[in-house]
Amino acid sequence: MPEPLDSFEPTIGLEVHAELLTRSKMFCGCSVVDSTAAEPNSSICEICTGMPGTLPVINQRAVEYALRVALALNCTVAETSVFARKNYFYPDLPKGFQISQYELPLAQSGWLAVDLEQGEQRIGIRRVHLEEDTGKLFHREGYSLVDYNRSGVPLLEIVSEPEMHSVEEVKAYSTGLRSLLRYLDVNSGDMQKGTMRFEANVSLRPRGSGQLGTRTEIKNLNSFRAVTRSIAYELERQAAALSQG
Ligand code: ADP
Ligand code: ZN
Ligand code: MG
């Protein structure tokens, strides 16, 4: 009997969140501090803690950094881009909404060239947009603590097309993207500190099928090892599930 995975073609799309190396936050003047080292809640203000009646003011440097990335990824930069409120309730989100870009992102339709065994290949970039990071929760026994130092740190989201078909391609794309962001001086590439995080969208379809399969999304991955291992696991799991109908 053949291995279940042999009869399917994997499809993978990645969402990458990268903290931008600006001195101040996305919509206020608070300093961006190392959230693993600084005293909790030492770099916060009424804007990044969501007090009523405050108004966000955009960080020009964050926009410049995002444009650098958009151009390096061969994207079309929008003449007009719009911020939106992504409403949800969670204690690490003091406003009750994240300021993000939805319908009109900063840039769209680019590509990143990656080196593979079979030669160079372009992976499509669907969109690049700006948003803000959340605070950080620390769960203790019976209660939780929250640190808002990270709340409002500029975050760039880079969404690929569903165009990767193996763990090797995902590895080449994600390491290539990290190198690019570091080369452009917009992100530290310090994955241990969570400055670059991944979400992997994974599906299988029967080989030869023209339609993409149903995807699942693996969230909050913060190392290349976690990305590649979780995708490999998920491909096996989906193959077994689909084989059983
Ligand atoms: P959402 O917020 O719903 O996750 P996004 O557009 O931010 O939507 O991200 C969707 C991601 O999933 C993209 O990277 C895209 O390439 C990928 N994707 C979409 N459809 C599939 C599929 N059938 N299989 C694998 N990946 C997919
Ligand atoms: Zn602030
Ligand atoms: Mg998603």
PDB file of C-alpha atoms and ligand atoms in Angstrom:
ATOM      1  CA  MET A   1       0.000   0.000   0.000  1.00  0.00           C
ATOM      2  CA  PRO A   2       1.392   3.455  -0.875  1.00  0.00           C
ATOM      3  CA  GLU A   3       2.019   6.051   1.827  1.00  0.00           C
ATOM      4  CA  PRO A   4      -1.174   8.149   2.114  1.00  0.00           C
ATOM      5  CA  LEU A   5       0.689  11.402   1.407  1.00  0.00           C
ATOM      6  CA  ASP A   6       1.880  10.146  -2.012  1.00  0.00           C
ATOM      7  CA  SER A   7      -1.536  10.559  -3.603  1.00  0.00           C
ATOM      8  CA  PHE A   8      -1.917  14.202  -2.568  1.00  0.00           C
ATOM      9  CA  GLU A   9      -0.255  17.481  -3.484  1.00  0.00           C
ATOM     10  CA  PRO A  10       0.432  19.823  -0.535  1.00  0.00           C
ATOM     11  CA  THR A  11      -0.334  23.534  -0.826  1.00  0.00           C
ATOM     12  CA  ILE A  12       1.012  25.996   1.707  1.00  0.00           C
ATOM     13  CA  GLY A  13       0.588  29.743   2.147  1.00  0.00           C
ATOM     14  CA  LEU A  14       2.383  31.715   4.850  1.00  0.00           C
ATOM     15  CA  GLU A  15       1.383  34.793   6.815  1.00  0.00           C
ATOM     16  CA  VAL A  16       4.413  36.453   8.380  1.00  0.00           C
ATOM     17  CA  HIS A  17       4.293  39.105  11.098  1.00  0.00           C
ATOM     18  CA  ALA A  18       7.440  41.174  11.536  1.00  0.00           C
ATOM     19  CA  GLU A  19       8.001  43.865  14.165  1.00  0.00           C
ATOM     20  CA  LEU A  20       9.502  46.949  12.560  1.00  0.00           C
ATOM     21  CA  LEU A  21      12.718  48.426  13.980  1.00  0.00           C
ATOM     22  CA  THR A  22      11.314  51.888  14.632  1.00  0.00           C
ATOM     23  CA  ARG A  23      12.291  53.842  17.739  1.00  0.00           C
ATOM     24  CA  SER A  24       8.679  54.620  18.665  1.00  0.00           C
ATOM     25  CA  LYS A  25       5.391  52.761  18.428  1.00  0.00           C
ATOM     26  CA  MET A  26       2.939  52.747  15.502  1.00  0.00           C
ATOM     27  CA  PHE A  27       0.468  55.385  16.723  1.00  0.00           C
ATOM     28  CA  CYS A  28       2.069  57.062  19.764  1.00  0.00           C
ATOM     29  CA  GLY A  29       5.427  58.379  20.923  1.00  0.00           C
ATOM     30  CA  CYS A  30       6.234  55.542  23.337  1.00  0.00           C
ATOM     31  CA  SER A  31       9.616  53.907  22.831  1.00  0.00           C
ATOM     32  CA  VAL A  32       9.748  50.391  21.450  1.00  0.00           C
ATOM     33  CA  VAL A  33      11.567  48.422  24.143  1.00  0.00           C
ATOM     34  CA  ASP A  34      12.850  44.869  24.292  1.00  0.00           C
ATOM     35  CA  SER A  35       9.770  43.147  25.688  1.00  0.00           C
ATOM     36  CA  THR A  36      11.882  40.314  27.078  1.00  0.00           C
ATOM     37  CA  ALA A  37      14.096  42.677  29.120  1.00  0.00           C
ATOM     38  CA  ALA A  38      12.263  45.900  30.026  1.00  0.00           C
ATOM     39  CA  GLU A  39      10.271  46.430  33.223  1.00  0.00           C
ATOM     40  CA  PRO A  40       6.624  45.509  32.393  1.00  0.00           C
ATOM     41  CA  ASN A  41       4.373  48.455  31.512  1.00  0.00           C
ATOM     42  CA  SER A  42       7.267  50.925  31.582  1.00  0.00           C
ATOM     43  CA  SER A  43       6.766  52.144  28.000  1.00  0.00           C
ATOM     44  CA  ILE A  44       3.063  52.800  27.718  1.00  0.00           C
ATOM     45  CA  CYS A  45       0.716  55.776  27.433  1.00  0.00           C
ATOM     46  CA  GLU A  46      -2.980  56.567  27.129  1.00  0.00           C
ATOM     47  CA  ILE A  47      -2.920  55.833  23.380  1.00  0.00           C
ATOM     48  CA  CYS A  48      -1.319  52.375  23.412  1.00  0.00           C
ATOM     49  CA  THR A  49      -3.374  51.328  26.442  1.00  0.00           C
ATOM     50  CA  GLY A  50      -6.605  52.354  24.727  1.00  0.00           C
ATOM     51  CA  MET A  51      -7.878  55.099  27.018  1.00  0.00           C
ATOM     52  CA  PRO A  52     -11.095  56.803  25.836  1.00  0.00           C
ATOM     53  CA  GLY A  53     -10.747  59.995  23.845  1.00  0.00           C
ATOM     54  CA  THR A  54      -7.242  59.426  22.511  1.00  0.00           C
ATOM     55  CA  LEU A  55      -6.288  59.676  18.856  1.00  0.00           C
ATOM     56  CA  PRO A  56      -3.654  57.671  16.983  1.00  0.00           C
ATOM     57  CA  VAL A  57      -0.977  59.500  14.966  1.00  0.00           C
ATOM     58  CA  ILE A  58       0.801  57.427  12.340  1.00  0.00           C
ATOM     59  CA  ASN A  59       4.538  56.694  12.564  1.00  0.00           C
ATOM     60  CA  GLN A  60       6.109  57.964   9.322  1.00  0.00           C
ATOM     61  CA  ARG A  61       9.187  55.760   9.685  1.00  0.00           C
ATOM     62  CA  ALA A  62       7.004  52.646   9.920  1.00  0.00           C
ATOM     63  CA  VAL A  63       5.384  53.557   6.610  1.00  0.00           C
ATOM     64  CA  GLU A  64       8.823  54.089   5.026  1.00  0.00           C
ATOM     65  CA  TYR A  65      10.012  50.702   6.281  1.00  0.00           C
ATOM     66  CA  ALA A  66       6.880  49.017   4.973  1.00  0.00           C
ATOM     67  CA  LEU A  67       7.420  50.662   1.584  1.00  0.00           C
ATOM     68  CA  ARG A  68      11.003  49.360   1.500  1.00  0.00           C
ATOM     69  CA  VAL A  69       9.694  45.843   1.980  1.00  0.00           C
ATOM     70  CA  ALA A  70       6.904  46.306  -0.561  1.00  0.00           C
ATOM     71  CA  LEU A  71       9.400  47.453  -3.214  1.00  0.00           C
ATOM     72  CA  ALA A  72      11.903  44.703  -2.396  1.00  0.00           C
ATOM     73  CA  LEU A  73       9.078  42.175  -2.800  1.00  0.00           C
ATOM     74  CA  ASN A  74       8.205  43.610  -6.210  1.00  0.00           C
ATOM     75  CA  CYS A  75       4.736  44.653  -5.061  1.00  0.00           C
ATOM     76  CA  THR A  76       2.430  47.281  -6.478  1.00  0.00           C
ATOM     77  CA  VAL A  77       2.197  50.054  -3.896  1.00  0.00           C
ATOM     78  CA  ALA A  78      -1.302  51.460  -3.433  1.00  0.00           C
ATOM     79  CA  GLU A  79      -1.910  55.152  -4.176  1.00  0.00           C
ATOM     80  CA  THR A  80      -4.259  55.132  -1.208  1.00  0.00           C
ATOM     81  CA  SER A  81      -4.269  52.681   1.636  1.00  0.00           C
ATOM     82  CA  VAL A  82      -6.697  52.629   4.516  1.00  0.00           C
ATOM     83  CA  PHE A  83      -6.557  51.507   8.126  1.00  0.00           C
ATOM     84  CA  ALA A  84      -9.445  49.571   9.599  1.00  0.00           C
ATOM     85  CA  ARG A  85     -10.568  48.427  13.020  1.00  0.00           C
ATOM     86  CA  LYS A  86     -10.381  44.700  13.553  1.00  0.00           C
ATOM     87  CA  ASN A  87     -12.686  44.312  16.522  1.00  0.00           C
ATOM     88  CA  TYR A  88     -12.218  41.527  19.005  1.00  0.00           C
ATOM     89  CA  PHE A  89     -12.066  41.225  22.763  1.00  0.00           C
ATOM     90  CA  TYR A  90      -8.954  39.926  24.483  1.00  0.00           C
ATOM     91  CA  PRO A  91      -7.096  41.214  27.547  1.00  0.00           C
ATOM     92  CA  ASP A  92      -3.902  41.837  25.538  1.00  0.00           C
ATOM     93  CA  LEU A  93      -5.832  44.249  23.296  1.00  0.00           C
ATOM     94  CA  PRO A  94      -6.799  47.216  25.489  1.00  0.00           C
ATOM     95  CA  LYS A  95      -8.742  49.165  22.825  1.00  0.00           C
ATOM     96  CA  GLY A  96     -10.928  46.172  21.923  1.00  0.00           C
ATOM     97  CA  PHE A  97      -9.760  46.487  18.316  1.00  0.00           C
ATOM     98  CA  GLN A  98      -6.508  46.226  16.436  1.00  0.00           C
ATOM     99  CA  ILE A  99      -5.714  48.931  13.898  1.00  0.00           C
ATOM    100  CA  SER A 100      -4.884  47.023  10.729  1.00  0.00           C
ATOM    101  CA  GLN A 101      -5.399  47.228   6.971  1.00  0.00           C
ATOM    102  CA  TYR A 102      -8.088  45.171   5.339  1.00  0.00           C
ATOM    103  CA  GLU A 103      -9.649  46.142   1.999  1.00  0.00           C
ATOM    104  CA  LEU A 104      -6.965  48.614   0.928  1.00  0.00           C
ATOM    105  CA  PRO A 105      -3.546  47.347   2.041  1.00  0.00           C
ATOM    106  CA  LEU A 106      -0.319  49.248   1.495  1.00  0.00           C
ATOM    107  CA  ALA A 107       0.895  46.956  -1.286  1.00  0.00           C
ATOM    108  CA  GLN A 108      -0.156  43.896  -3.274  1.00  0.00           C
ATOM    109  CA  SER A 109       0.828  41.373  -5.939  1.00  0.00           C
ATOM    110  CA  GLY A 110       4.563  40.878  -5.617  1.00  0.00           C
ATOM    111  CA  TRP A 111       6.979  37.988  -5.414  1.00  0.00           C
ATOM    112  CA  LEU A 112      10.041  36.728  -3.615  1.00  0.00           C
ATOM    113  CA  ALA A 113      12.684  34.745  -5.494  1.00  0.00           C
ATOM    114  CA  VAL A 114      13.853  31.702  -3.541  1.00  0.00           C
ATOM    115  CA  ASP A 115      16.711  29.312  -4.201  1.00  0.00           C
ATOM    116  CA  LEU A 116      15.634  25.718  -4.514  1.00  0.00           C
ATOM    117  CA  GLU A 117      17.463  22.571  -5.592  1.00  0.00           C
ATOM    118  CA  GLN A 118      15.728  22.745  -8.982  1.00  0.00           C
ATOM    119  CA  GLY A 119      16.770  26.418  -9.368  1.00  0.00           C
ATOM    120  CA  GLU A 120      15.329  29.820  -8.575  1.00  0.00           C
ATOM    121  CA  GLN A 121      11.595  30.087  -8.148  1.00  0.00           C
ATOM    122  CA  ARG A 122       9.229  32.980  -7.508  1.00  0.00           C
ATOM    123  CA  ILE A 123       6.733  32.715  -4.663  1.00  0.00           C
ATOM    124  CA  GLY A 124       3.861  35.145  -5.075  1.00  0.00           C
ATOM    125  CA  ILE A 125       3.150  37.784  -2.437  1.00  0.00           C
ATOM    126  CA  ARG A 126      -0.538  38.515  -2.021  1.00  0.00           C
ATOM    127  CA  ARG A 127      -0.308  41.583   0.208  1.00  0.00           C
ATOM    128  CA  VAL A 128       1.868  43.619   2.545  1.00  0.00           C
ATOM    129  CA  HIS A 129       0.166  45.707   5.185  1.00  0.00           C
ATOM    130  CA  LEU A 130       0.772  47.638   8.387  1.00  0.00           C
ATOM    131  CA  GLU A 131      -0.791  46.980  11.746  1.00  0.00           C
ATOM    132  CA  GLU A 132       0.045  47.113  15.455  1.00  0.00           C
ATOM    133  CA  ASP A 133       1.159  44.444  17.880  1.00  0.00           C
ATOM    134  CA  THR A 134      -0.795  43.443  20.989  1.00  0.00           C
ATOM    135  CA  GLY A 135       0.309  43.348  24.607  1.00  0.00           C
ATOM    136  CA  LYS A 136       1.627  40.173  26.170  1.00  0.00           C
ATOM    137  CA  LEU A 137      -0.100  37.901  28.664  1.00  0.00           C
ATOM    138  CA  PHE A 138       1.646  35.885  31.324  1.00  0.00           C
ATOM    139  CA  HIS A 139      -0.469  33.102  32.744  1.00  0.00           C
ATOM    140  CA  ARG A 140       0.125  32.231  36.370  1.00  0.00           C
ATOM    141  CA  GLU A 141      -1.733  29.837  38.604  1.00  0.00           C
ATOM    142  CA  GLY A 142      -5.253  31.156  38.953  1.00  0.00           C
ATOM    143  CA  TYR A 143      -4.582  34.580  37.415  1.00  0.00           C
ATOM    144  CA  SER A 144      -2.878  36.303  34.488  1.00  0.00           C
ATOM    145  CA  LEU A 145      -0.642  39.348  34.149  1.00  0.00           C
ATOM    146  CA  VAL A 146      -0.449  41.682  31.175  1.00  0.00           C
ATOM    147  CA  ASP A 147       2.458  43.743  29.865  1.00  0.00           C
ATOM    148  CA  TYR A 148       1.500  46.508  27.428  1.00  0.00           C
ATOM    149  CA  ASN A 149       5.053  47.421  26.409  1.00  0.00           C
ATOM    150  CA  ARG A 150       4.494  45.575  23.112  1.00  0.00           C
ATOM    151  CA  SER A 151       1.017  47.052  22.631  1.00  0.00           C
ATOM    152  CA  GLY A 152       1.128  49.302  19.563  1.00  0.00           C
ATOM    153  CA  VAL A 153       4.547  48.233  18.270  1.00  0.00           C
ATOM    154  CA  PRO A 154       4.550  48.549  14.456  1.00  0.00           C
ATOM    155  CA  LEU A 155       3.902  45.231  12.800  1.00  0.00           C
ATOM    156  CA  LEU A 156       4.217  44.366   9.139  1.00  0.00           C
ATOM    157  CA  GLU A 157       2.137  41.514   7.771  1.00  0.00           C
ATOM    158  CA  ILE A 158       3.334  39.759   4.635  1.00  0.00           C
ATOM    159  CA  VAL A 159       0.918  37.254   3.107  1.00  0.00           C
ATOM    160  CA  SER A 160       2.079  34.832   0.438  1.00  0.00           C
ATOM    161  CA  GLU A 161       0.014  33.247  -2.318  1.00  0.00           C
ATOM    162  CA  PRO A 162      -0.799  29.559  -1.749  1.00  0.00           C
ATOM    163  CA  GLU A 163       2.144  28.604  -3.939  1.00  0.00           C
ATOM    164  CA  MET A 164       4.456  26.486  -1.813  1.00  0.00           C
ATOM    165  CA  HIS A 165       4.221  22.731  -2.175  1.00  0.00           C
ATOM    166  CA  SER A 166       6.748  21.267   0.215  1.00  0.00           C
ATOM    167  CA  VAL A 167       8.392  21.858   3.566  1.00  0.00           C
ATOM    168  CA  GLU A 168      11.641  22.621   1.690  1.00  0.00           C
ATOM    169  CA  GLU A 169       9.973  25.451  -0.226  1.00  0.00           C
ATOM    170  CA  VAL A 170       8.525  26.857   2.994  1.00  0.00           C
ATOM    171  CA  LYS A 171      11.973  26.778   4.551  1.00  0.00           C
ATOM    172  CA  ALA A 172      13.549  28.539   1.576  1.00  0.00           C
ATOM    173  CA  TYR A 173      10.802  31.176   1.515  1.00  0.00           C
ATOM    174  CA  SER A 174      10.806  31.911   5.244  1.00  0.00           C
ATOM    175  CA  THR A 175      14.586  32.077   5.596  1.00  0.00           C
ATOM    176  CA  GLY A 176      14.793  34.169   2.416  1.00  0.00           C
ATOM    177  CA  LEU A 177      12.204  36.577   3.753  1.00  0.00           C
ATOM    178  CA  ARG A 178      14.034  36.896   7.067  1.00  0.00           C
ATOM    179  CA  SER A 179      17.300  37.698   5.245  1.00  0.00           C
ATOM    180  CA  LEU A 180      15.547  40.301   3.134  1.00  0.00           C
ATOM    181  CA  LEU A 181      13.997  42.036   6.164  1.00  0.00           C
ATOM    182  CA  ARG A 182      17.362  42.103   7.905  1.00  0.00           C
ATOM    183  CA  TYR A 183      19.143  43.381   4.805  1.00  0.00           C
ATOM    184  CA  LEU A 184      16.584  46.180   4.560  1.00  0.00           C
ATOM    185  CA  ASP A 185      17.238  47.052   8.233  1.00  0.00           C
ATOM    186  CA  VAL A 186      13.550  46.917   9.072  1.00  0.00           C
ATOM    187  CA  ASN A 187      13.447  43.854  11.353  1.00  0.00           C
ATOM    188  CA  SER A 188      15.979  42.330  13.755  1.00  0.00           C
ATOM    189  CA  GLY A 189      15.263  38.771  12.644  1.00  0.00           C
ATOM    190  CA  ASP A 190      15.476  37.853  16.316  1.00  0.00           C
ATOM    191  CA  MET A 191      13.017  34.985  16.345  1.00  0.00           C
ATOM    192  CA  GLN A 192      13.694  34.022  19.970  1.00  0.00           C
ATOM    193  CA  LYS A 193      12.273  37.373  20.999  1.00  0.00           C
ATOM    194  CA  GLY A 194       9.211  36.899  18.829  1.00  0.00           C
ATOM    195  CA  THR A 195      10.014  39.741  16.436  1.00  0.00           C
ATOM    196  CA  MET A 196       9.071  37.473  13.524  1.00  0.00           C
ATOM    197  CA  ARG A 197       6.089  35.126  13.754  1.00  0.00           C
ATOM    198  CA  PHE A 198       4.466  32.795  11.262  1.00  0.00           C
ATOM    199  CA  GLU A 199       1.064  31.370  10.467  1.00  0.00           C
ATOM    200  CA  ALA A 200       0.966  28.440   8.088  1.00  0.00           C
ATOM    201  CA  ASN A 201      -2.092  27.682   5.959  1.00  0.00           C
ATOM    202  CA  VAL A 202      -1.978  24.099   4.811  1.00  0.00           C
ATOM    203  CA  SER A 203      -4.121  21.986   2.498  1.00  0.00           C
ATOM    204  CA  LEU A 204      -3.942  18.853   0.384  1.00  0.00           C
ATOM    205  CA  ARG A 205      -5.597  18.051  -2.902  1.00  0.00           C
ATOM    206  CA  PRO A 206      -5.587  14.908  -5.011  1.00  0.00           C
ATOM    207  CA  ARG A 207      -2.640  15.061  -7.430  1.00  0.00           C
ATOM    208  CA  GLY A 208      -3.809  16.490 -10.750  1.00  0.00           C
ATOM    209  CA  SER A 209      -6.815  18.287  -9.252  1.00  0.00           C
ATOM    210  CA  GLY A 210      -7.284  21.879 -10.408  1.00  0.00           C
ATOM    211  CA  GLN A 211      -8.911  23.049  -7.179  1.00  0.00           C
ATOM    212  CA  LEU A 212      -7.257  23.785  -3.857  1.00  0.00           C
ATOM    213  CA  GLY A 213      -8.263  21.655  -0.890  1.00  0.00           C
ATOM    214  CA  THR A 214      -9.689  22.843   2.422  1.00  0.00           C
ATOM    215  CA  ARG A 215      -7.079  24.648   4.498  1.00  0.00           C
ATOM    216  CA  THR A 216      -6.294  24.654   8.157  1.00  0.00           C
ATOM    217  CA  GLU A 217      -4.263  27.406   9.760  1.00  0.00           C
ATOM    218  CA  ILE A 218      -1.477  26.827  12.288  1.00  0.00           C
ATOM    219  CA  LYS A 219      -0.971  29.939  14.381  1.00  0.00           C
ATOM    220  CA  ASN A 220       1.737  31.499  16.567  1.00  0.00           C
ATOM    221  CA  LEU A 221       4.799  29.740  15.174  1.00  0.00           C
ATOM    222  CA  ASN A 222       8.007  31.510  16.151  1.00  0.00           C
ATOM    223  CA  SER A 223      10.876  29.408  14.828  1.00  0.00           C
ATOM    224  CA  PHE A 224      11.756  27.808  11.493  1.00  0.00           C
ATOM    225  CA  ARG A 225      11.782  24.486  13.296  1.00  0.00           C
ATOM    226  CA  ALA A 226       8.241  24.981  14.587  1.00  0.00           C
ATOM    227  CA  VAL A 227       7.095  26.052  11.110  1.00  0.00           C
ATOM    228  CA  THR A 228       8.566  23.073   9.275  1.00  0.00           C
ATOM    229  CA  ARG A 229       7.717  20.458  11.899  1.00  0.00           C
ATOM    230  CA  SER A 230       4.128  21.586  12.359  1.00  0.00           C
ATOM    231  CA  ILE A 231       3.538  21.644   8.594  1.00  0.00           C
ATOM    232  CA  ALA A 232       5.021  18.155   8.189  1.00  0.00           C
ATOM    233  CA  TYR A 233       2.766  16.920  10.986  1.00  0.00           C
ATOM    234  CA  GLU A 234      -0.311  18.615   9.538  1.00  0.00           C
ATOM    235  CA  LEU A 235       0.320  17.185   6.049  1.00  0.00           C
ATOM    236  CA  GLU A 236       0.401  13.672   7.488  1.00  0.00           C
ATOM    237  CA  ARG A 237      -2.707  14.317   9.554  1.00  0.00           C
ATOM    238  CA  GLN A 238      -4.671  15.690   6.596  1.00  0.00           C
ATOM    239  CA  ALA A 239      -3.526  12.837   4.343  1.00  0.00           C
ATOM    240  CA  ALA A 240      -4.781  10.296   6.858  1.00  0.00           C
ATOM    241  CA  ALA A 241      -8.060  12.163   7.354  1.00  0.00           C
ATOM    242  CA  LEU A 242      -8.701  12.582   3.619  1.00  0.00           C
ATOM    243  CA  SER A 243      -7.768   8.944   2.898  1.00  0.00           C
ATOM    244  CA  GLN A 244     -10.439   7.918   5.356  1.00  0.00           C
ATOM    245  CA  GLY A 245     -12.955  10.080   3.525  1.00  0.00           C
TER     246      GLY A 245
HETATM  247  P1  ADP B   1      -7.072  34.769   6.721  1.00  0.00           P
HETATM  248  O1  ADP B   1      -7.073  36.020   7.537  1.00  0.00           O
HETATM  249  O2  ADP B   1      -8.427  34.185   6.472  1.00  0.00           O
HETATM  250  O3  ADP B   1      -6.106  33.755   7.218  1.00  0.00           O
HETATM  251  P2  ADP B   1      -5.247  35.769   4.724  1.00  0.00           P
HETATM  252  O4  ADP B   1      -5.547  36.258   3.347  1.00  0.00           O
HETATM  253  O5  ADP B   1      -4.593  36.681   5.679  1.00  0.00           O
HETATM  254  O6  ADP B   1      -6.625  35.220   5.266  1.00  0.00           O
HETATM  255  O7  ADP B   1      -4.324  34.484   4.622  1.00  0.00           O
HETATM  256  C1  ADP B   1      -4.685  33.392   3.906  1.00  0.00           C
HETATM  257  C2  ADP B   1      -3.434  32.570   3.643  1.00  0.00           C
HETATM  258  O8  ADP B   1      -3.830  31.241   3.305  1.00  0.00           O
HETATM  259  C3  ADP B   1      -2.594  33.060   2.470  1.00  0.00           C
HETATM  260  O9  ADP B   1      -1.231  32.918   2.749  1.00  0.00           O
HETATM  261  C4  ADP B   1      -3.025  32.136   1.327  1.00  0.00           C
HETATM  262  O10 ADP B   1      -2.001  31.976   0.383  1.00  0.00           O
HETATM  263  C5  ADP B   1      -3.285  30.851   2.067  1.00  0.00           C
HETATM  264  N1  ADP B   1      -4.272  29.963   1.450  1.00  0.00           N
HETATM  265  C6  ADP B   1      -5.482  30.303   0.931  1.00  0.00           C
HETATM  266  N2  ADP B   1      -6.141  29.214   0.488  1.00  0.00           N
HETATM  267  C7  ADP B   1      -5.337  28.138   0.756  1.00  0.00           C
HETATM  268  C8  ADP B   1      -5.456  26.720   0.555  1.00  0.00           C
HETATM  269  N3  ADP B   1      -6.548  26.173   0.005  1.00  0.00           N
HETATM  270  N4  ADP B   1      -4.437  25.946   0.969  1.00  0.00           N
HETATM  271  C9  ADP B   1      -3.343  26.473   1.542  1.00  0.00           C
HETATM  272  N5  ADP B   1      -3.169  27.792   1.747  1.00  0.00           N
HETATM  273  C10 ADP B   1      -4.148  28.629   1.379  1.00  0.00           C
HETATM  274 ZN    ZN B   2       2.066  54.747  23.910  1.00  0.00          ZN
HETATM  275 MG    MG B   3      -4.840  33.671   8.455  1.00  0.00          MG
END
